[in-house]
PDB file of C-alpha atoms in Angstrom:
ATOM      1  CA  MET A   1     -22.485 -72.012  -7.628  1.00 39.00           C
ATOM      2  CA  PRO A   2     -20.906 -68.609  -8.362  1.00 44.00           C
ATOM      3  CA  ASP A   3     -18.478 -67.038  -5.952  1.00 48.00           C
ATOM      4  CA  HIS A   4     -19.522 -63.917  -4.064  1.00 57.00           C
ATOM      5  CA  GLN A   5     -21.720 -61.777  -6.319  1.00 69.00           C
ATOM      6  CA  PRO A   6     -22.245 -58.065  -5.755  1.00 79.00           C
ATOM      7  CA  VAL A   7     -25.600 -57.178  -4.268  1.00 87.00           C
ATOM      8  CA  ASN A   8     -27.875 -55.254  -6.595  1.00 90.00           C
ATOM      9  CA  ILE A   9     -29.927 -52.532  -4.958  1.00 94.00           C
ATOM     10  CA  VAL A  10     -33.483 -52.341  -6.266  1.00 96.00           C
ATOM     11  CA  MET A  11     -35.083 -49.005  -5.389  1.00 97.00           C
ATOM     12  CA  ILE A  12     -38.853 -48.785  -5.839  1.00 98.00           C
ATOM     13  CA  GLU A  13     -39.597 -45.079  -5.391  1.00 97.00           C
ATOM     14  CA  ASP A  14     -42.008 -42.964  -7.456  1.00 96.00           C
ATOM     15  CA  ASP A  15     -40.746 -39.563  -6.238  1.00 95.00           C
ATOM     16  CA  GLU A  16     -37.801 -38.668  -8.508  1.00 96.00           C
ATOM     17  CA  GLY A  17     -36.471 -36.118  -5.999  1.00 92.00           C
ATOM     18  CA  HIS A  18     -36.425 -38.694  -3.209  1.00 92.00           C
ATOM     19  CA  ALA A  19     -34.843 -41.242  -5.557  1.00 95.00           C
ATOM     20  CA  ARG A  20     -32.012 -38.846  -6.475  1.00 94.00           C
ATOM     21  CA  LEU A  21     -31.457 -37.974  -2.818  1.00 90.00           C
ATOM     22  CA  ILE A  22     -31.408 -41.647  -1.820  1.00 91.00           C
ATOM     23  CA  GLU A  23     -28.918 -42.586  -4.538  1.00 93.00           C
ATOM     24  CA  LYS A  24     -26.672 -39.563  -3.915  1.00 91.00           C
ATOM     25  CA  ASN A  25     -26.419 -40.238  -0.194  1.00 88.00           C
ATOM     26  CA  ILE A  26     -25.929 -43.986  -0.608  1.00 90.00           C
ATOM     27  CA  ARG A  27     -23.003 -43.105  -2.909  1.00 90.00           C
ATOM     28  CA  ARG A  28     -21.677 -40.632  -0.313  1.00 87.00           C
ATOM     29  CA  ALA A  29     -21.600 -43.525   2.161  1.00 85.00           C
ATOM     30  CA  GLY A  30     -19.211 -45.342  -0.190  1.00 87.00           C
ATOM     31  CA  ILE A  31     -21.701 -47.812  -1.690  1.00 88.00           C
ATOM     32  CA  SER A  32     -20.911 -48.398  -5.378  1.00 90.00           C
ATOM     33  CA  ASN A  33     -23.325 -51.294  -6.008  1.00 90.00           C
ATOM     34  CA  THR A  34     -25.608 -51.061  -9.016  1.00 92.00           C
ATOM     35  CA  ILE A  35     -28.901 -49.336  -8.195  1.00 95.00           C
ATOM     36  CA  HIS A  36     -31.908 -50.269 -10.337  1.00 97.00           C
ATOM     37  CA  HIS A  37     -34.598 -47.602  -9.915  1.00 98.00           C
ATOM     38  CA  PHE A  38     -38.290 -48.194 -10.623  1.00 98.00           C
ATOM     39  CA  VAL A  39     -41.114 -45.677 -10.239  1.00 98.00           C
ATOM     40  CA  ASP A  40     -43.935 -48.231 -10.014  1.00 98.00           C
ATOM     41  CA  GLY A  41     -44.591 -51.693  -8.670  1.00 97.00           C
ATOM     42  CA  THR A  42     -45.420 -53.354 -11.975  1.00 97.00           C
ATOM     43  CA  SER A  43     -42.056 -52.633 -13.615  1.00 98.00           C
ATOM     44  CA  ALA A  44     -40.225 -53.429 -10.378  1.00 97.00           C
ATOM     45  CA  LEU A  45     -41.877 -56.839 -10.021  1.00 97.00           C
ATOM     46  CA  ASP A  46     -41.187 -57.600 -13.678  1.00 97.00           C
ATOM     47  CA  PHE A  47     -37.492 -56.816 -13.115  1.00 97.00           C
ATOM     48  CA  LEU A  48     -37.340 -58.756  -9.837  1.00 96.00           C
ATOM     49  CA  TYR A  49     -38.847 -61.951 -11.249  1.00 95.00           C
ATOM     50  CA  GLU A  50     -38.703 -61.935 -15.066  1.00 94.00           C
ATOM     51  CA  ASN A  51     -35.686 -59.921 -16.203  1.00 94.00           C
ATOM     52  CA  ALA A  52     -32.464 -61.838 -16.942  1.00 92.00           C
ATOM     53  CA  ASP A  53     -30.563 -59.235 -14.883  1.00 90.00           C
ATOM     54  CA  GLY A  54     -33.101 -59.349 -12.061  1.00 92.00           C
ATOM     55  CA  PRO A  55     -32.308 -60.910  -8.702  1.00 92.00           C
ATOM     56  CA  SER A  56     -34.457 -64.027  -9.042  1.00 91.00           C
ATOM     57  CA  ARG A  57     -32.262 -65.049 -11.994  1.00 89.00           C
ATOM     58  CA  ASN A  58     -29.027 -63.185 -11.372  1.00 86.00           C
ATOM     59  CA  GLY A  59     -27.881 -63.048  -7.793  1.00 82.00           C
ATOM     60  CA  PRO A  60     -28.557 -61.320  -4.511  1.00 88.00           C
ATOM     61  CA  ALA A  61     -30.401 -58.059  -4.006  1.00 91.00           C
ATOM     62  CA  MET A  62     -31.477 -55.559  -1.391  1.00 93.00           C
ATOM     63  CA  ILE A  63     -34.821 -53.847  -1.970  1.00 96.00           C
ATOM     64  CA  LEU A  64     -35.574 -50.261  -0.943  1.00 96.00           C
ATOM     65  CA  LEU A  65     -39.358 -49.985  -1.022  1.00 97.00           C
ATOM     66  CA  ASP A  66     -41.646 -46.970  -0.842  1.00 97.00           C
ATOM     67  CA  LEU A  67     -45.184 -47.859   0.256  1.00 96.00           C
ATOM     68  CA  ASN A  68     -46.992 -45.141  -1.705  1.00 94.00           C
ATOM     69  CA  LEU A  69     -46.714 -46.063  -5.386  1.00 97.00           C
ATOM     70  CA  PRO A  70     -48.943 -45.037  -8.304  1.00 96.00           C
ATOM     71  CA  ASP A  71     -50.062 -48.494  -9.436  1.00 97.00           C
ATOM     72  CA  MET A  72     -50.081 -50.640  -6.301  1.00 97.00           C
ATOM     73  CA  SER A  73     -49.284 -50.513  -2.623  1.00 95.00           C
ATOM     74  CA  GLY A  74     -45.768 -51.227  -1.464  1.00 96.00           C
ATOM     75  CA  THR A  75     -47.294 -53.710   0.967  1.00 97.00           C
ATOM     76  CA  ASP A  76     -48.640 -55.667  -2.046  1.00 97.00           C
ATOM     77  CA  ILE A  77     -45.074 -55.881  -3.356  1.00 97.00           C
ATOM     78  CA  LEU A  78     -43.830 -56.930   0.080  1.00 97.00           C
ATOM     79  CA  VAL A  79     -46.425 -59.732   0.209  1.00 97.00           C
ATOM     80  CA  LYS A  80     -45.266 -61.055  -3.195  1.00 97.00           C
ATOM     81  CA  ILE A  81     -41.560 -60.909  -2.296  1.00 96.00           C
ATOM     82  CA  LYS A  82     -41.987 -62.564   1.108  1.00 96.00           C
ATOM     83  CA  ALA A  83     -44.429 -65.280  -0.022  1.00 95.00           C
ATOM     84  CA  GLU A  84     -43.387 -68.795   0.961  1.00 91.00           C
ATOM     85  CA  ASN A  85     -42.984 -69.888  -2.668  1.00 88.00           C
ATOM     86  CA  SER A  86     -41.071 -66.761  -3.745  1.00 91.00           C
ATOM     87  CA  ALA A  87     -37.438 -67.198  -4.840  1.00 92.00           C
ATOM     88  CA  LEU A  88     -36.788 -63.817  -3.206  1.00 94.00           C
ATOM     89  CA  ARG A  89     -38.402 -64.493   0.187  1.00 94.00           C
ATOM     90  CA  ARG A  90     -35.064 -64.114   2.028  1.00 93.00           C
ATOM     91  CA  THR A  91     -34.160 -60.917   0.158  1.00 93.00           C
ATOM     92  CA  PRO A  92     -33.818 -58.033   2.618  1.00 94.00           C
ATOM     93  CA  VAL A  93     -36.480 -55.361   2.176  1.00 96.00           C
ATOM     94  CA  VAL A  94     -35.990 -51.889   3.622  1.00 95.00           C
ATOM     95  CA  VAL A  95     -39.257 -49.957   3.678  1.00 96.00           C
ATOM     96  CA  LEU A  96     -38.380 -46.300   3.165  1.00 93.00           C
ATOM     97  CA  THR A  97     -41.525 -44.186   3.247  1.00 91.00           C
ATOM     98  CA  THR A  98     -43.195 -41.063   4.612  1.00 90.00           C
ATOM     99  CA  THR A  99     -45.801 -43.163   6.452  1.00 87.00           C
ATOM    100  CA  ASP A 100     -45.172 -43.220  10.212  1.00 90.00           C
ATOM    101  CA  ASP A 101     -48.469 -44.836  11.219  1.00 94.00           C
ATOM    102  CA  LYS A 102     -47.777 -47.402  13.941  1.00 96.00           C
ATOM    103  CA  VAL A 103     -50.320 -49.871  12.528  1.00 96.00           C
ATOM    104  CA  GLU A 104     -48.695 -49.673   9.070  1.00 95.00           C
ATOM    105  CA  ILE A 105     -45.223 -50.152  10.590  1.00 96.00           C
ATOM    106  CA  GLN A 106     -46.389 -53.250  12.483  1.00 97.00           C
ATOM    107  CA  ARG A 107     -48.112 -54.588   9.362  1.00 97.00           C
ATOM    108  CA  CYS A 108     -44.914 -54.250   7.303  1.00 97.00           C
ATOM    109  CA  TYR A 109     -42.882 -56.142   9.918  1.00 97.00           C
ATOM    110  CA  ASP A 110     -45.606 -58.801  10.105  1.00 98.00           C
ATOM    111  CA  LEU A 111     -45.372 -59.168   6.306  1.00 97.00           C
ATOM    112  CA  GLY A 112     -41.595 -59.668   6.499  1.00 97.00           C
ATOM    113  CA  CYS A 113     -39.894 -56.315   6.006  1.00 97.00           C
ATOM    114  CA  ASN A 114     -36.432 -56.277   7.548  1.00 93.00           C
ATOM    115  CA  VAL A 115     -36.085 -52.554   8.285  1.00 92.00           C
ATOM    116  CA  TYR A 116     -38.679 -49.752   8.349  1.00 94.00           C
ATOM    117  CA  ILE A 117     -37.429 -46.190   7.968  1.00 91.00           C
ATOM    118  CA  THR A 118     -39.688 -43.144   7.982  1.00 91.00           C
ATOM    119  CA  LYS A 119     -38.367 -40.489   5.605  1.00 88.00           C
ATOM    120  CA  PRO A 120     -37.689 -37.321   7.589  1.00 84.00           C
ATOM    121  CA  VAL A 121     -39.429 -34.253   6.156  1.00 84.00           C
ATOM    122  CA  ASN A 122     -36.376 -32.035   6.696  1.00 87.00           C
ATOM    123  CA  TYR A 123     -33.855 -32.301   3.815  1.00 84.00           C
ATOM    124  CA  GLU A 124     -30.739 -32.504   6.004  1.00 88.00           C
ATOM    125  CA  ASN A 125     -32.289 -35.123   8.289  1.00 88.00           C
ATOM    126  CA  PHE A 126     -33.396 -37.122   5.248  1.00 86.00           C
ATOM    127  CA  ALA A 127     -29.900 -36.938   3.717  1.00 84.00           C
ATOM    128  CA  ASP A 128     -28.347 -37.977   7.038  1.00 87.00           C
ATOM    129  CA  ALA A 129     -30.762 -40.918   7.417  1.00 85.00           C
ATOM    130  CA  ILE A 130     -29.863 -42.175   3.924  1.00 85.00           C
ATOM    131  CA  ARG A 131     -26.110 -41.854   4.593  1.00 83.00           C
ATOM    132  CA  GLN A 132     -26.636 -43.980   7.707  1.00 85.00           C
ATOM    133  CA  LEU A 133     -28.609 -46.471   5.605  1.00 83.00           C
ATOM    134  CA  GLY A 134     -25.628 -46.583   3.214  1.00 82.00           C
ATOM    135  CA  LEU A 135     -23.318 -47.447   6.113  1.00 81.00           C
ATOM    136  CA  PHE A 136     -25.746 -50.181   7.140  1.00 82.00           C
ATOM    137  CA  LEU A 137     -25.812 -51.544   3.584  1.00 80.00           C
ATOM    138  CA  SER A 138     -22.015 -51.688   3.567  1.00 79.00           C
ATOM    139  CA  VAL A 139     -21.856 -54.204   6.423  1.00 79.00           C
ATOM    140  CA  ILE A 140     -24.845 -56.531   6.073  1.00 77.00           C
ATOM    141  CA  GLN A 141     -24.799 -60.004   4.545  1.00 80.00           C
ATOM    142  CA  VAL A 142     -27.426 -60.770   1.898  1.00 82.00           C
ATOM    143  CA  PRO A 143     -28.482 -64.324   0.964  1.00 82.00           C
ATOM    144  CA  ALA A 144     -28.660 -65.461  -2.649  1.00 81.00           C
ATOM    145  CA  PRO A 145     -32.146 -66.121  -4.028  1.00 82.00           C
ATOM    146  CA  ASP A 146     -33.498 -69.649  -3.907  1.00 79.00           C
ATOM    147  CA  PRO A 147     -32.893 -71.599  -7.114  1.00 72.00           C
ATOM    148  CA  ALA A 148     -35.917 -71.852  -9.390  1.00 58.00           C
TER     149      ALA A 148
END
């Protein structure tokens, strides 16, 4: 079993402006981990499960997940990741979305999300929230995926 592997951050976010802001402010918080950015669920799931560099084959990950994607719902992705037979079921998922509907928030926690963050509309508040997320990412422990 390999020694401590760096945690890859998988960001599934279709809004390029939000993605740039998220990455910039995670970097400002001192996080230098590799960030793999995907703008749709299909390519993200392919990376997560099929790619040789993806977390199911190559070490631990943290997933930043937007719910509103062009090809599928973020909750569909969450269901796949947290399924009982998924190698990534213990992978932390941070839902990072504009949706602040209480029913949707409860649903995401019921499906296994670890953290739910509503993106603030105001730029400075959004940037501050992401910097705080970066600080959070710097201290958490992430489990390795289950062996295939």
